[in-house]
Amino acid sequence: VGTLYQYYPNKSALIEAVRARYFGLMSAAVQKIIGQGTNDNLEQVMDQALTAVIEMKQQNLPLSRALAELPGDPDQPDFAAEVVGHFAEFILPLISPDAPPTAAQRSHALATMAALEGLLSYAVKNAPDWLGQPWFLARSKALAHWGLSDPPTNY
C-alpha cells in the first residue's frame, strides 16, 4: 500500500488514473479506426468503431463494471459527460467533413454519443451478456446510424 500511495495521493486519484488509462485505450482504438475511414463509408467507419468499443468492454468486463459502478467524485468533472463529449468530437468530422460543424451538428453528435453511452452503460451494469449478442451489436449500430443520418445544419 505504501508503494502505491507514493504514486497516487489517495484512492480517488488511483481510480481516476485507471479510468483515464482505460478510456485512453478505448479512445486510441476508435481514433485509429476513424482516422483510417473515408467520408464515403461513414456507417462502416462508425460500425467498426462501435464494434471495437463493445469488444473492449466485453473483454474487460470486470474492469468495465467496476468503473461503471463507482460513484462519481463530486470534486471531479462528470467522467461520463467527458467521455460523451470526447467521442462526439471524433464523429463531428464525419458529420461535417467540409466545413466547421454548426451548433446543431454539435448537439446532434452529443445526443448520439449520449444515447450510445447510456445503452452501453446499461448493458455493462445490468445485462453484460448482451455485449456478445449479435442483436445488441445490430441495435447499437442502428442507433449510431441514426446519429449519422441527416444531421441538422442549424435550428
Short mmCIF file of N, CA and C in Angstrom, two decimals:
data_model
loop_
_atom_site.label_atom_id
_atom_site.label_comp_id
_atom_site.label_asym_id
_atom_site.label_seq_id
_atom_site.Cartn_x
_atom_site.Cartn_y
_atom_site.Cartn_z
N VAL A 1 0.83 -1.19 0.00
CA VAL A 1 0.00 0.00 0.00
C VAL A 1 0.88 1.25 0.00
N GLY A 2 1.93 1.23 0.78
CA GLY A 2 2.81 2.40 0.85
C GLY A 2 3.41 2.75 -0.50
N THR A 3 3.82 1.72 -1.23
CA THR A 3 4.40 1.95 -2.55
C THR A 3 3.37 2.55 -3.50
N LEU A 4 2.16 2.05 -3.44
CA LEU A 4 1.08 2.54 -4.30
C LEU A 4 0.81 4.02 -4.03
N TYR A 5 0.77 4.38 -2.76
CA TYR A 5 0.45 5.76 -2.41
C TYR A 5 1.63 6.74 -2.64
N GLN A 6 2.79 6.19 -2.99
CA GLN A 6 3.87 7.11 -3.36
C GLN A 6 3.62 7.64 -4.77
N TYR A 7 2.80 6.92 -5.56
CA TYR A 7 2.45 7.37 -6.91
C TYR A 7 1.09 8.06 -6.97
N TYR A 8 0.20 7.69 -6.08
CA TYR A 8 -1.16 8.25 -6.05
C TYR A 8 -1.45 8.73 -4.64
N PRO A 9 -1.83 10.00 -4.49
CA PRO A 9 -2.01 10.55 -3.15
C PRO A 9 -3.18 9.95 -2.38
N ASN A 10 -4.18 9.40 -3.11
CA ASN A 10 -5.34 8.82 -2.42
C ASN A 10 -6.05 7.85 -3.37
N LYS A 11 -7.07 7.19 -2.84
CA LYS A 11 -7.81 6.20 -3.62
C LYS A 11 -8.49 6.84 -4.82
N SER A 12 -9.00 8.02 -4.66
CA SER A 12 -9.68 8.73 -5.74
C SER A 12 -8.73 8.97 -6.91
N ALA A 13 -7.50 9.36 -6.63
CA ALA A 13 -6.51 9.60 -7.68
C ALA A 13 -6.17 8.31 -8.41
N LEU A 14 -6.09 7.22 -7.69
CA LEU A 14 -5.82 5.92 -8.29
C LEU A 14 -6.96 5.51 -9.23
N ILE A 15 -8.18 5.69 -8.77
CA ILE A 15 -9.36 5.35 -9.59
C ILE A 15 -9.38 6.21 -10.86
N GLU A 16 -9.11 7.48 -10.72
CA GLU A 16 -9.10 8.37 -11.89
C GLU A 16 -8.00 7.97 -12.87
N ALA A 17 -6.87 7.50 -12.36
CA ALA A 17 -5.78 7.06 -13.24
C ALA A 17 -6.19 5.80 -14.01
N VAL A 18 -6.87 4.88 -13.35
CA VAL A 18 -7.34 3.67 -14.02
C VAL A 18 -8.39 4.02 -15.07
N ARG A 19 -9.33 4.90 -14.70
CA ARG A 19 -10.33 5.35 -15.66
C ARG A 19 -9.68 5.99 -16.88
N ALA A 20 -8.73 6.87 -16.63
CA ALA A 20 -8.07 7.57 -17.73
C ALA A 20 -7.32 6.60 -18.63
N ARG A 21 -6.67 5.61 -18.06
CA ARG A 21 -5.94 4.63 -18.88
C ARG A 21 -6.91 3.81 -19.72
N TYR A 22 -7.96 3.31 -19.12
CA TYR A 22 -8.95 2.51 -19.84
C TYR A 22 -9.61 3.34 -20.95
N PHE A 23 -9.99 4.55 -20.61
CA PHE A 23 -10.60 5.44 -21.59
C PHE A 23 -9.60 5.76 -22.70
N GLY A 24 -8.34 5.96 -22.36
CA GLY A 24 -7.31 6.25 -23.35
C GLY A 24 -7.14 5.13 -24.35
N LEU A 25 -7.18 3.90 -23.86
CA LEU A 25 -7.08 2.74 -24.77
C LEU A 25 -8.27 2.68 -25.72
N MET A 26 -9.46 2.91 -25.17
CA MET A 26 -10.67 2.90 -26.00
C MET A 26 -10.62 4.04 -27.00
N SER A 27 -10.23 5.19 -26.56
CA SER A 27 -10.17 6.37 -27.41
C SER A 27 -9.17 6.16 -28.55
N ALA A 28 -8.01 5.60 -28.25
CA ALA A 28 -7.00 5.36 -29.28
C ALA A 28 -7.50 4.38 -30.32
N ALA A 29 -8.20 3.33 -29.89
CA ALA A 29 -8.74 2.36 -30.85
C ALA A 29 -9.76 3.01 -31.77
N VAL A 30 -10.64 3.82 -31.22
CA VAL A 30 -11.67 4.49 -32.02
C VAL A 30 -11.03 5.52 -32.94
N GLN A 31 -10.11 6.28 -32.43
CA GLN A 31 -9.45 7.31 -33.23
C GLN A 31 -8.72 6.69 -34.41
N LYS A 32 -8.09 5.55 -34.20
CA LYS A 32 -7.38 4.86 -35.29
C LYS A 32 -8.36 4.44 -36.38
N ILE A 33 -9.49 3.88 -35.99
CA ILE A 33 -10.49 3.43 -36.96
C ILE A 33 -11.06 4.62 -37.72
N ILE A 34 -11.42 5.67 -37.01
CA ILE A 34 -12.00 6.85 -37.66
C ILE A 34 -10.97 7.50 -38.58
N GLY A 35 -9.71 7.53 -38.16
CA GLY A 35 -8.66 8.12 -38.98
C GLY A 35 -8.41 7.36 -40.28
N GLN A 36 -8.68 6.07 -40.28
CA GLN A 36 -8.49 5.25 -41.47
C GLN A 36 -9.68 5.30 -42.41
N GLY A 37 -10.82 5.78 -41.93
CA GLY A 37 -12.04 5.78 -42.74
C GLY A 37 -12.06 6.92 -43.73
N THR A 38 -13.04 6.83 -44.60
CA THR A 38 -13.25 7.92 -45.56
C THR A 38 -14.68 8.41 -45.42
N ASN A 39 -14.95 9.55 -46.00
CA ASN A 39 -16.30 10.12 -45.92
C ASN A 39 -17.30 9.33 -46.75
N ASP A 40 -16.81 8.43 -47.60
CA ASP A 40 -17.71 7.65 -48.44
C ASP A 40 -18.39 6.51 -47.67
N ASN A 41 -17.84 6.11 -46.57
CA ASN A 41 -18.39 4.98 -45.83
C ASN A 41 -18.56 5.30 -44.34
N LEU A 42 -19.29 6.37 -44.05
CA LEU A 42 -19.46 6.81 -42.67
C LEU A 42 -20.04 5.72 -41.78
N GLU A 43 -21.06 5.03 -42.27
CA GLU A 43 -21.70 4.00 -41.45
C GLU A 43 -20.72 2.86 -41.17
N GLN A 44 -19.91 2.50 -42.14
CA GLN A 44 -18.93 1.43 -41.94
C GLN A 44 -17.89 1.84 -40.90
N VAL A 45 -17.41 3.06 -40.98
CA VAL A 45 -16.44 3.56 -40.01
C VAL A 45 -17.05 3.55 -38.61
N MET A 46 -18.27 4.04 -38.50
CA MET A 46 -18.95 4.07 -37.21
C MET A 46 -19.17 2.65 -36.69
N ASP A 47 -19.54 1.73 -37.58
CA ASP A 47 -19.74 0.33 -37.18
C ASP A 47 -18.46 -0.27 -36.62
N GLN A 48 -17.35 -0.02 -37.28
CA GLN A 48 -16.07 -0.56 -36.82
C GLN A 48 -15.67 0.04 -35.48
N ALA A 49 -15.86 1.33 -35.33
CA ALA A 49 -15.52 1.99 -34.06
C ALA A 49 -16.39 1.47 -32.92
N LEU A 50 -17.68 1.33 -33.18
CA LEU A 50 -18.59 0.85 -32.16
C LEU A 50 -18.29 -0.61 -31.80
N THR A 51 -17.98 -1.41 -32.81
CA THR A 51 -17.61 -2.81 -32.56
C THR A 51 -16.38 -2.87 -31.67
N ALA A 52 -15.39 -2.02 -31.93
CA ALA A 52 -14.17 -2.01 -31.12
C ALA A 52 -14.48 -1.65 -29.67
N VAL A 53 -15.35 -0.67 -29.45
CA VAL A 53 -15.70 -0.27 -28.09
C VAL A 53 -16.44 -1.40 -27.36
N ILE A 54 -17.40 -2.01 -28.03
CA ILE A 54 -18.17 -3.10 -27.41
C ILE A 54 -17.25 -4.28 -27.09
N GLU A 55 -16.35 -4.61 -28.01
CA GLU A 55 -15.41 -5.71 -27.76
C GLU A 55 -14.50 -5.39 -26.58
N MET A 56 -14.04 -4.15 -26.48
CA MET A 56 -13.17 -3.78 -25.38
C MET A 56 -13.92 -3.89 -24.05
N LYS A 57 -15.17 -3.44 -24.03
CA LYS A 57 -15.96 -3.54 -22.80
C LYS A 57 -16.20 -5.00 -22.43
N GLN A 58 -16.47 -5.83 -23.44
CA GLN A 58 -16.72 -7.25 -23.19
C GLN A 58 -15.44 -7.96 -22.72
N GLN A 59 -14.31 -7.67 -23.35
CA GLN A 59 -13.05 -8.31 -22.99
C GLN A 59 -12.55 -7.87 -21.62
N ASN A 60 -12.95 -6.71 -21.18
CA ASN A 60 -12.54 -6.16 -19.89
C ASN A 60 -13.74 -5.96 -18.99
N LEU A 61 -14.67 -6.91 -19.03
CA LEU A 61 -15.94 -6.75 -18.33
C LEU A 61 -15.79 -6.46 -16.84
N PRO A 62 -14.97 -7.19 -16.10
CA PRO A 62 -14.87 -6.85 -14.66
C PRO A 62 -14.42 -5.40 -14.43
N LEU A 63 -13.44 -4.95 -15.21
CA LEU A 63 -12.99 -3.56 -15.07
C LEU A 63 -14.06 -2.59 -15.53
N SER A 64 -14.72 -2.90 -16.66
CA SER A 64 -15.80 -2.04 -17.17
C SER A 64 -16.89 -1.88 -16.13
N ARG A 65 -17.28 -3.00 -15.52
CA ARG A 65 -18.35 -2.95 -14.50
C ARG A 65 -17.90 -2.17 -13.27
N ALA A 66 -16.69 -2.45 -12.82
CA ALA A 66 -16.20 -1.75 -11.62
C ALA A 66 -16.16 -0.24 -11.85
N LEU A 67 -15.67 0.17 -13.00
CA LEU A 67 -15.60 1.61 -13.28
C LEU A 67 -16.98 2.22 -13.46
N ALA A 68 -17.89 1.47 -14.07
CA ALA A 68 -19.25 1.99 -14.30
C ALA A 68 -20.03 2.11 -13.00
N GLU A 69 -19.72 1.28 -12.03
CA GLU A 69 -20.48 1.27 -10.78
C GLU A 69 -19.91 2.20 -9.71
N LEU A 70 -18.74 2.75 -9.96
CA LEU A 70 -18.15 3.66 -8.98
C LEU A 70 -18.95 4.96 -8.92
N PRO A 71 -19.18 5.45 -7.73
CA PRO A 71 -19.83 6.76 -7.65
C PRO A 71 -18.88 7.84 -8.14
N GLY A 72 -19.44 8.87 -8.68
CA GLY A 72 -18.62 9.98 -9.15
C GLY A 72 -18.06 10.77 -7.99
N ASP A 73 -16.93 11.36 -8.20
CA ASP A 73 -16.32 12.22 -7.20
C ASP A 73 -16.89 13.62 -7.39
N PRO A 74 -17.56 14.17 -6.37
CA PRO A 74 -18.17 15.49 -6.52
C PRO A 74 -17.15 16.60 -6.82
N ASP A 75 -15.88 16.34 -6.51
CA ASP A 75 -14.84 17.33 -6.76
C ASP A 75 -14.23 17.21 -8.16
N GLN A 76 -14.65 16.18 -8.91
CA GLN A 76 -14.12 15.94 -10.25
C GLN A 76 -15.22 16.17 -11.28
N PRO A 77 -14.85 16.51 -12.52
CA PRO A 77 -15.87 16.65 -13.57
C PRO A 77 -16.55 15.30 -13.81
N ASP A 78 -17.76 15.34 -14.33
CA ASP A 78 -18.51 14.13 -14.63
C ASP A 78 -17.79 13.34 -15.71
N PHE A 79 -17.28 12.17 -15.35
CA PHE A 79 -16.47 11.38 -16.27
C PHE A 79 -17.28 10.93 -17.48
N ALA A 80 -18.52 10.49 -17.26
CA ALA A 80 -19.36 10.04 -18.38
C ALA A 80 -19.60 11.18 -19.37
N ALA A 81 -19.83 12.37 -18.85
CA ALA A 81 -20.04 13.52 -19.73
C ALA A 81 -18.78 13.84 -20.53
N GLU A 82 -17.63 13.68 -19.90
CA GLU A 82 -16.37 13.90 -20.62
C GLU A 82 -16.19 12.88 -21.74
N VAL A 83 -16.53 11.63 -21.46
CA VAL A 83 -16.42 10.57 -22.48
C VAL A 83 -17.35 10.86 -23.64
N VAL A 84 -18.59 11.23 -23.35
CA VAL A 84 -19.57 11.55 -24.39
C VAL A 84 -19.05 12.71 -25.25
N GLY A 85 -18.57 13.75 -24.61
CA GLY A 85 -18.06 14.90 -25.35
C GLY A 85 -16.84 14.55 -26.20
N HIS A 86 -15.98 13.72 -25.66
CA HIS A 86 -14.77 13.31 -26.38
C HIS A 86 -15.13 12.53 -27.66
N PHE A 87 -16.01 11.56 -27.53
CA PHE A 87 -16.38 10.76 -28.70
C PHE A 87 -17.24 11.56 -29.68
N ALA A 88 -18.00 12.51 -29.19
CA ALA A 88 -18.75 13.39 -30.09
C ALA A 88 -17.78 14.17 -30.97
N GLU A 89 -16.67 14.61 -30.39
CA GLU A 89 -15.66 15.33 -31.18
C GLU A 89 -15.08 14.44 -32.28
N PHE A 90 -14.99 13.14 -32.03
CA PHE A 90 -14.49 12.21 -33.04
C PHE A 90 -15.42 12.11 -34.24
N ILE A 91 -16.73 12.15 -33.98
CA ILE A 91 -17.65 11.95 -35.11
C ILE A 91 -18.03 13.24 -35.82
N LEU A 92 -17.73 14.37 -35.23
CA LEU A 92 -18.06 15.63 -35.90
C LEU A 92 -17.45 15.75 -37.30
N PRO A 93 -16.18 15.37 -37.51
CA PRO A 93 -15.66 15.44 -38.87
C PRO A 93 -16.38 14.50 -39.85
N LEU A 94 -16.98 13.44 -39.33
CA LEU A 94 -17.75 12.55 -40.19
C LEU A 94 -19.08 13.18 -40.57
N ILE A 95 -19.66 13.91 -39.61
CA ILE A 95 -20.95 14.55 -39.85
C ILE A 95 -20.79 15.78 -40.74
N SER A 96 -19.72 16.53 -40.50
CA SER A 96 -19.50 17.78 -41.24
C SER A 96 -18.07 17.79 -41.79
N PRO A 97 -17.82 17.02 -42.86
CA PRO A 97 -16.44 16.87 -43.35
C PRO A 97 -15.88 18.09 -44.05
N ASP A 98 -16.73 18.93 -44.62
CA ASP A 98 -16.25 20.02 -45.47
C ASP A 98 -16.31 21.41 -44.85
N ALA A 99 -16.84 21.50 -43.66
CA ALA A 99 -17.00 22.81 -43.03
C ALA A 99 -16.96 22.64 -41.52
N PRO A 100 -16.68 23.70 -40.81
CA PRO A 100 -16.75 23.60 -39.35
C PRO A 100 -18.18 23.21 -38.95
N PRO A 101 -18.32 22.35 -37.94
CA PRO A 101 -19.67 21.94 -37.54
C PRO A 101 -20.46 23.09 -36.93
N THR A 102 -21.74 23.06 -37.19
CA THR A 102 -22.64 24.06 -36.60
C THR A 102 -22.97 23.65 -35.17
N ALA A 103 -23.59 24.55 -34.45
CA ALA A 103 -24.04 24.23 -33.08
C ALA A 103 -25.03 23.08 -33.11
N ALA A 104 -25.89 23.06 -34.11
CA ALA A 104 -26.88 21.98 -34.23
C ALA A 104 -26.19 20.64 -34.48
N GLN A 105 -25.17 20.63 -35.31
CA GLN A 105 -24.45 19.39 -35.57
C GLN A 105 -23.71 18.92 -34.32
N ARG A 106 -23.16 19.86 -33.55
CA ARG A 106 -22.51 19.50 -32.28
C ARG A 106 -23.52 18.86 -31.32
N SER A 107 -24.69 19.47 -31.23
CA SER A 107 -25.73 18.91 -30.35
C SER A 107 -26.16 17.53 -30.83
N HIS A 108 -26.26 17.36 -32.13
CA HIS A 108 -26.63 16.07 -32.72
C HIS A 108 -25.59 15.00 -32.37
N ALA A 109 -24.31 15.35 -32.50
CA ALA A 109 -23.23 14.41 -32.16
C ALA A 109 -23.26 14.06 -30.68
N LEU A 110 -23.46 15.07 -29.83
CA LEU A 110 -23.54 14.81 -28.38
C LEU A 110 -24.73 13.92 -28.04
N ALA A 111 -25.88 14.17 -28.66
CA ALA A 111 -27.06 13.35 -28.40
C ALA A 111 -26.83 11.90 -28.83
N THR A 112 -26.18 11.72 -29.95
CA THR A 112 -25.89 10.37 -30.44
C THR A 112 -24.96 9.65 -29.47
N MET A 113 -23.89 10.31 -29.07
CA MET A 113 -22.93 9.67 -28.16
C MET A 113 -23.55 9.43 -26.77
N ALA A 114 -24.40 10.33 -26.32
CA ALA A 114 -25.06 10.14 -25.03
C ALA A 114 -25.99 8.92 -25.08
N ALA A 115 -26.71 8.77 -26.19
CA ALA A 115 -27.60 7.63 -26.34
C ALA A 115 -26.80 6.32 -26.35
N LEU A 116 -25.69 6.31 -27.08
CA LEU A 116 -24.85 5.10 -27.12
C LEU A 116 -24.22 4.83 -25.76
N GLU A 117 -23.75 5.86 -25.08
CA GLU A 117 -23.16 5.69 -23.75
C GLU A 117 -24.19 5.10 -22.78
N GLY A 118 -25.42 5.60 -22.84
CA GLY A 118 -26.47 5.07 -21.97
C GLY A 118 -26.75 3.61 -22.25
N LEU A 119 -26.82 3.25 -23.51
CA LEU A 119 -27.08 1.86 -23.89
C LEU A 119 -25.94 0.95 -23.44
N LEU A 120 -24.71 1.36 -23.71
CA LEU A 120 -23.56 0.53 -23.33
C LEU A 120 -23.40 0.46 -21.81
N SER A 121 -23.64 1.56 -21.14
CA SER A 121 -23.54 1.56 -19.69
C SER A 121 -24.58 0.63 -19.07
N TYR A 122 -25.80 0.67 -19.58
CA TYR A 122 -26.84 -0.23 -19.08
C TYR A 122 -26.43 -1.68 -19.28
N ALA A 123 -25.93 -2.00 -20.47
CA ALA A 123 -25.53 -3.38 -20.76
C ALA A 123 -24.40 -3.83 -19.82
N VAL A 124 -23.40 -2.99 -19.64
CA VAL A 124 -22.27 -3.35 -18.78
C VAL A 124 -22.75 -3.60 -17.35
N LYS A 125 -23.59 -2.72 -16.83
CA LYS A 125 -24.03 -2.81 -15.44
C LYS A 125 -25.08 -3.89 -15.20
N ASN A 126 -26.04 -4.00 -16.14
CA ASN A 126 -27.23 -4.82 -15.86
C ASN A 126 -27.43 -6.04 -16.74
N ALA A 127 -26.82 -6.05 -17.91
CA ALA A 127 -27.04 -7.17 -18.83
C ALA A 127 -25.77 -7.44 -19.64
N PRO A 128 -24.68 -7.82 -18.97
CA PRO A 128 -23.41 -7.98 -19.68
C PRO A 128 -23.44 -9.03 -20.79
N ASP A 129 -24.33 -9.96 -20.69
CA ASP A 129 -24.43 -10.97 -21.75
C ASP A 129 -24.87 -10.34 -23.08
N TRP A 130 -25.52 -9.20 -23.03
CA TRP A 130 -25.92 -8.51 -24.27
C TRP A 130 -24.72 -8.15 -25.12
N LEU A 131 -23.59 -7.83 -24.48
CA LEU A 131 -22.42 -7.35 -25.21
C LEU A 131 -21.94 -8.34 -26.28
N GLY A 132 -22.19 -9.61 -26.08
CA GLY A 132 -21.75 -10.62 -27.03
C GLY A 132 -22.84 -11.08 -27.99
N GLN A 133 -24.00 -10.46 -27.91
CA GLN A 133 -25.13 -10.89 -28.74
C GLN A 133 -25.16 -10.12 -30.07
N PRO A 134 -25.34 -10.82 -31.18
CA PRO A 134 -25.41 -10.14 -32.48
C PRO A 134 -26.52 -9.08 -32.54
N TRP A 135 -27.66 -9.34 -31.90
CA TRP A 135 -28.75 -8.37 -31.95
C TRP A 135 -28.35 -7.07 -31.25
N PHE A 136 -27.54 -7.18 -30.18
CA PHE A 136 -27.14 -5.97 -29.46
C PHE A 136 -26.22 -5.12 -30.32
N LEU A 137 -25.28 -5.76 -30.99
CA LEU A 137 -24.40 -5.02 -31.88
C LEU A 137 -25.21 -4.38 -33.01
N ALA A 138 -26.17 -5.12 -33.56
CA ALA A 138 -27.00 -4.57 -34.65
C ALA A 138 -27.82 -3.37 -34.17
N ARG A 139 -28.42 -3.45 -32.97
CA ARG A 139 -29.21 -2.33 -32.44
C ARG A 139 -28.32 -1.14 -32.13
N SER A 140 -27.13 -1.41 -31.59
CA SER A 140 -26.20 -0.32 -31.29
C SER A 140 -25.77 0.38 -32.57
N LYS A 141 -25.51 -0.40 -33.61
CA LYS A 141 -25.14 0.19 -34.91
C LYS A 141 -26.30 0.99 -35.49
N ALA A 142 -27.51 0.49 -35.33
CA ALA A 142 -28.67 1.23 -35.84
C ALA A 142 -28.79 2.59 -35.14
N LEU A 143 -28.53 2.60 -33.85
CA LEU A 143 -28.57 3.86 -33.10
C LEU A 143 -27.46 4.80 -33.60
N ALA A 144 -26.28 4.26 -33.84
CA ALA A 144 -25.19 5.08 -34.36
C ALA A 144 -25.51 5.60 -35.75
N HIS A 145 -26.14 4.78 -36.57
CA HIS A 145 -26.51 5.21 -37.93
C HIS A 145 -27.52 6.35 -37.86
N TRP A 146 -28.43 6.29 -36.90
CA TRP A 146 -29.36 7.40 -36.70
C TRP A 146 -28.57 8.68 -36.45
N GLY A 147 -27.51 8.56 -35.68
CA GLY A 147 -26.69 9.72 -35.36
C GLY A 147 -25.97 10.31 -36.54
N LEU A 148 -25.71 9.49 -37.54
CA LEU A 148 -25.02 9.99 -38.74
C LEU A 148 -25.98 10.43 -39.82
N SER A 149 -27.21 9.98 -39.72
CA SER A 149 -28.17 10.27 -40.78
C SER A 149 -28.79 11.66 -40.62
N ASP A 150 -28.79 12.37 -41.67
CA ASP A 150 -29.47 13.66 -41.76
C ASP A 150 -29.22 14.56 -40.56
N PRO A 151 -27.94 14.81 -40.19
CA PRO A 151 -27.72 15.72 -39.07
C PRO A 151 -28.17 17.12 -39.44
N PRO A 152 -28.70 17.85 -38.50
CA PRO A 152 -29.16 19.21 -38.80
C PRO A 152 -27.98 20.12 -39.11
N THR A 153 -28.21 21.10 -39.93
CA THR A 153 -27.19 22.10 -40.19
C THR A 153 -27.38 23.30 -39.28
N ASN A 154 -28.65 23.56 -38.92
CA ASN A 154 -28.92 24.62 -37.94
C ASN A 154 -30.33 24.42 -37.40
N TYR A 155 -30.67 25.13 -36.36
CA TYR A 155 -32.01 25.01 -35.76
C TYR A 155 -32.88 26.14 -36.23
#
